[in-house]
Amino acid sequence: SGSVENKGRHVKAKAGLNRAILDQGWGMMVNMLEYKQQWRGGLLIKVNPRYTSQTCFECKHISKDNRQTQAKFECVKCGHKANADINAARNILSAGHAVLSAEGGCSKGRPLKQKTCDGREKVA
Ligand SMILES: [Zn+2]
């Protein structure tokens, strides 16, 4: 603890600890999502989040300037306007679909359960 004027002790070490706890928090959340989705017969696909909030869903143009504020998205190339979270969510969904079609062939039709692709788990 501390203030800007009166800094606390071990601030750097605590920042590192906080980061470690946050990292752990995300890892646990992913584990829970995976478990819940398997339990419900759903599918969890991890995608690279890079640029999902700066990419225009309509024309795929990537620019920091597309993101005018935290909430507003306006593409500097095609003029597409959207709520920034919704634009990013659509990019994430489409990245997930891309992963699915790249992995296609391990199950026909719409995969409902992750366990349809467990061939490589049996190797050990
Ligand atoms: Zn655009």
PDB file of C-alpha atoms and ligand atoms in Angstrom:
ATOM      1  CA  SER A   1       0.000   0.000   0.000  1.00  0.00           C
ATOM      2  CA  GLY A   2       1.021   3.663  -0.290  1.00  0.00           C
ATOM      3  CA  SER A   3       0.332   6.825  -2.236  1.00  0.00           C
ATOM      4  CA  VAL A   4       2.025   8.643  -5.103  1.00  0.00           C
ATOM      5  CA  GLU A   5       3.814  10.951  -2.643  1.00  0.00           C
ATOM      6  CA  ASN A   6       4.522   8.300  -0.025  1.00  0.00           C
ATOM      7  CA  LYS A   7       5.306   5.087  -1.866  1.00  0.00           C
ATOM      8  CA  GLY A   8       4.869   1.801  -0.075  1.00  0.00           C
ATOM      9  CA  ARG A   9       7.627  -0.784   0.286  1.00  0.00           C
ATOM     10  CA  HIS A  10       8.308  -3.645  -2.168  1.00  0.00           C
ATOM     11  CA  VAL A  11       6.044  -2.002  -4.768  1.00  0.00           C
ATOM     12  CA  LYS A  12       7.843  -3.708  -7.653  1.00  0.00           C
ATOM     13  CA  ALA A  13       7.693  -7.126  -6.009  1.00  0.00           C
ATOM     14  CA  LYS A  14       3.986  -6.643  -5.265  1.00  0.00           C
ATOM     15  CA  ALA A  15       3.299  -5.594  -8.840  1.00  0.00           C
ATOM     16  CA  GLY A  16       4.938  -8.828  -9.968  1.00  0.00           C
ATOM     17  CA  LEU A  17       2.848 -10.816  -7.514  1.00  0.00           C
ATOM     18  CA  ASN A  18      -0.343  -9.101  -8.690  1.00  0.00           C
ATOM     19  CA  ARG A  19       0.573  -9.948 -12.260  1.00  0.00           C
ATOM     20  CA  ALA A  20       1.157 -13.581 -11.297  1.00  0.00           C
ATOM     21  CA  ILE A  21      -2.228 -13.712  -9.556  1.00  0.00           C
ATOM     22  CA  LEU A  22      -3.931 -12.175 -12.580  1.00  0.00           C
ATOM     23  CA  ASP A  23      -2.242 -14.655 -14.918  1.00  0.00           C
ATOM     24  CA  GLN A  24      -3.370 -17.473 -12.647  1.00  0.00           C
ATOM     25  CA  GLY A  25      -6.883 -16.004 -12.635  1.00  0.00           C
ATOM     26  CA  TRP A  26      -7.154 -16.184 -16.414  1.00  0.00           C
ATOM     27  CA  GLY A  27      -5.755 -19.706 -16.461  1.00  0.00           C
ATOM     28  CA  MET A  28      -8.355 -20.799 -13.920  1.00  0.00           C
ATOM     29  CA  MET A  29     -11.117 -19.095 -15.875  1.00  0.00           C
ATOM     30  CA  VAL A  30     -10.099 -20.936 -19.050  1.00  0.00           C
ATOM     31  CA  ASN A  31     -10.071 -24.242 -17.126  1.00  0.00           C
ATOM     32  CA  MET A  32     -13.553 -23.563 -15.798  1.00  0.00           C
ATOM     33  CA  LEU A  33     -14.862 -22.583 -19.229  1.00  0.00           C
ATOM     34  CA  GLU A  34     -13.373 -25.749 -20.709  1.00  0.00           C
ATOM     35  CA  TYR A  35     -14.924 -27.905 -18.000  1.00  0.00           C
ATOM     36  CA  LYS A  36     -18.324 -26.221 -18.250  1.00  0.00           C
ATOM     37  CA  GLN A  37     -18.388 -26.493 -22.029  1.00  0.00           C
ATOM     38  CA  GLN A  38     -17.492 -30.195 -21.922  1.00  0.00           C
ATOM     39  CA  TRP A  39     -20.136 -30.760 -19.289  1.00  0.00           C
ATOM     40  CA  ARG A  40     -22.805 -29.010 -21.357  1.00  0.00           C
ATOM     41  CA  GLY A  41     -21.666 -30.507 -24.670  1.00  0.00           C
ATOM     42  CA  GLY A  42     -20.298 -27.218 -25.947  1.00  0.00           C
ATOM     43  CA  LEU A  43     -17.057 -26.261 -27.577  1.00  0.00           C
ATOM     44  CA  LEU A  44     -14.351 -23.894 -26.394  1.00  0.00           C
ATOM     45  CA  ILE A  45     -11.973 -22.553 -29.018  1.00  0.00           C
ATOM     46  CA  LYS A  46      -9.023 -20.404 -28.010  1.00  0.00           C
ATOM     47  CA  VAL A  47      -8.098 -17.716 -30.519  1.00  0.00           C
ATOM     48  CA  ASN A  48      -5.271 -15.214 -30.749  1.00  0.00           C
ATOM     49  CA  PRO A  49      -6.757 -11.973 -29.399  1.00  0.00           C
ATOM     50  CA  ARG A  50      -4.168  -9.829 -31.201  1.00  0.00           C
ATOM     51  CA  TYR A  51      -5.734  -6.854 -33.050  1.00  0.00           C
ATOM     52  CA  THR A  52      -9.305  -8.111 -32.539  1.00  0.00           C
ATOM     53  CA  SER A  53     -10.222  -4.716 -31.088  1.00  0.00           C
ATOM     54  CA  GLN A  54      -8.447  -2.724 -33.819  1.00  0.00           C
ATOM     55  CA  THR A  55      -9.620  -4.719 -36.845  1.00  0.00           C
ATOM     56  CA  CYS A  56     -12.667  -3.623 -38.841  1.00  0.00           C
ATOM     57  CA  PHE A  57     -15.065  -6.568 -39.050  1.00  0.00           C
ATOM     58  CA  GLU A  58     -16.381  -5.394 -42.446  1.00  0.00           C
ATOM     59  CA  CYS A  59     -13.169  -4.708 -44.433  1.00  0.00           C
ATOM     60  CA  LYS A  60     -10.526  -6.257 -42.086  1.00  0.00           C
ATOM     61  CA  HIS A  61      -8.512  -3.020 -42.032  1.00  0.00           C
ATOM     62  CA  ILE A  62      -6.301  -2.881 -38.914  1.00  0.00           C
ATOM     63  CA  SER A  63      -5.567   0.479 -37.330  1.00  0.00           C
ATOM     64  CA  LYS A  64      -5.293   1.944 -33.862  1.00  0.00           C
ATOM     65  CA  ASP A  65      -7.241   4.926 -35.225  1.00  0.00           C
ATOM     66  CA  ASN A  66     -10.287   2.710 -35.826  1.00  0.00           C
ATOM     67  CA  ARG A  67     -10.785   2.778 -32.098  1.00  0.00           C
ATOM     68  CA  GLN A  68     -11.791   6.351 -31.316  1.00  0.00           C
ATOM     69  CA  THR A  69     -12.796   5.761 -27.714  1.00  0.00           C
ATOM     70  CA  GLN A  70     -13.104   2.744 -25.439  1.00  0.00           C
ATOM     71  CA  ALA A  71     -16.681   2.204 -26.640  1.00  0.00           C
ATOM     72  CA  LYS A  72     -16.744   3.535 -30.214  1.00  0.00           C
ATOM     73  CA  PHE A  73     -15.357   1.845 -33.291  1.00  0.00           C
ATOM     74  CA  GLU A  74     -15.211   3.646 -36.621  1.00  0.00           C
ATOM     75  CA  CYS A  75     -13.139   2.250 -39.485  1.00  0.00           C
ATOM     76  CA  VAL A  76     -10.842   4.864 -41.021  1.00  0.00           C
ATOM     77  CA  LYS A  77     -10.904   2.956 -44.336  1.00  0.00           C
ATOM     78  CA  CYS A  78     -14.526   1.939 -44.995  1.00  0.00           C
ATOM     79  CA  GLY A  79     -16.367   4.022 -42.398  1.00  0.00           C
ATOM     80  CA  HIS A  80     -17.980   1.023 -40.675  1.00  0.00           C
ATOM     81  CA  LYS A  81     -19.336   2.132 -37.285  1.00  0.00           C
ATOM     82  CA  ALA A  82     -20.085  -0.163 -34.381  1.00  0.00           C
ATOM     83  CA  ASN A  83     -19.868  -0.594 -30.656  1.00  0.00           C
ATOM     84  CA  ALA A  84     -16.187  -1.448 -30.116  1.00  0.00           C
ATOM     85  CA  ASP A  85     -16.963  -4.548 -28.022  1.00  0.00           C
ATOM     86  CA  ILE A  86     -19.418  -5.894 -30.599  1.00  0.00           C
ATOM     87  CA  ASN A  87     -16.959  -5.303 -33.453  1.00  0.00           C
ATOM     88  CA  ALA A  88     -14.237  -7.129 -31.461  1.00  0.00           C
ATOM     89  CA  ALA A  89     -16.627  -9.956 -30.529  1.00  0.00           C
ATOM     90  CA  ARG A  90     -17.491 -10.500 -34.206  1.00  0.00           C
ATOM     91  CA  ASN A  91     -13.765 -10.652 -35.041  1.00  0.00           C
ATOM     92  CA  ILE A  92     -13.217 -13.196 -32.261  1.00  0.00           C
ATOM     93  CA  LEU A  93     -16.164 -15.292 -33.471  1.00  0.00           C
ATOM     94  CA  SER A  94     -14.848 -15.256 -37.013  1.00  0.00           C
ATOM     95  CA  ALA A  95     -11.354 -16.231 -35.752  1.00  0.00           C
ATOM     96  CA  GLY A  96     -12.998 -19.158 -33.943  1.00  0.00           C
ATOM     97  CA  HIS A  97     -14.799 -20.211 -37.131  1.00  0.00           C
ATOM     98  CA  ALA A  98     -11.463 -20.058 -38.965  1.00  0.00           C
ATOM     99  CA  VAL A  99      -9.926 -22.408 -36.369  1.00  0.00           C
ATOM    100  CA  LEU A 100     -12.914 -24.760 -36.758  1.00  0.00           C
ATOM    101  CA  SER A 101     -12.686 -24.919 -40.548  1.00  0.00           C
ATOM    102  CA  ALA A 102      -8.901 -25.423 -40.383  1.00  0.00           C
ATOM    103  CA  GLU A 103      -9.435 -28.353 -38.000  1.00  0.00           C
ATOM    104  CA  GLY A 104     -12.353 -29.664 -40.041  1.00  0.00           C
ATOM    105  CA  GLY A 105     -12.216 -33.331 -40.889  1.00  0.00           C
ATOM    106  CA  CYS A 106     -11.896 -34.660 -37.346  1.00  0.00           C
ATOM    107  CA  SER A 107     -15.684 -34.598 -37.096  1.00  0.00           C
ATOM    108  CA  LYS A 108     -18.394 -34.210 -39.693  1.00  0.00           C
ATOM    109  CA  GLY A 109     -20.953 -31.457 -39.457  1.00  0.00           C
ATOM    110  CA  ARG A 110     -21.161 -29.226 -36.448  1.00  0.00           C
ATOM    111  CA  PRO A 111     -18.926 -30.464 -33.652  1.00  0.00           C
ATOM    112  CA  LEU A 112     -20.888 -30.455 -30.428  1.00  0.00           C
ATOM    113  CA  LYS A 113     -18.363 -31.992 -28.086  1.00  0.00           C
ATOM    114  CA  GLN A 114     -14.653 -31.456 -27.703  1.00  0.00           C
ATOM    115  CA  LYS A 115     -14.213 -35.186 -27.125  1.00  0.00           C
ATOM    116  CA  THR A 116     -14.803 -35.874 -30.824  1.00  0.00           C
ATOM    117  CA  CYS A 117     -11.151 -35.005 -31.500  1.00  0.00           C
ATOM    118  CA  ASP A 118      -9.306 -36.909 -28.771  1.00  0.00           C
ATOM    119  CA  GLY A 119      -7.233 -39.134 -31.057  1.00  0.00           C
ATOM    120  CA  ARG A 120      -3.949 -37.571 -30.011  1.00  0.00           C
ATOM    121  CA  GLU A 121      -4.698 -37.961 -26.290  1.00  0.00           C
ATOM    122  CA  LYS A 122      -4.543 -41.749 -26.636  1.00  0.00           C
ATOM    123  CA  VAL A 123      -0.914 -41.708 -27.795  1.00  0.00           C
ATOM    124  CA  ALA A 124       0.555 -41.642 -24.273  1.00  0.00           C
TER     125      ALA A 124
HETATM  126 ZN    ZN B   1     -13.530  -1.083 -42.540  1.00  0.00          ZN
END
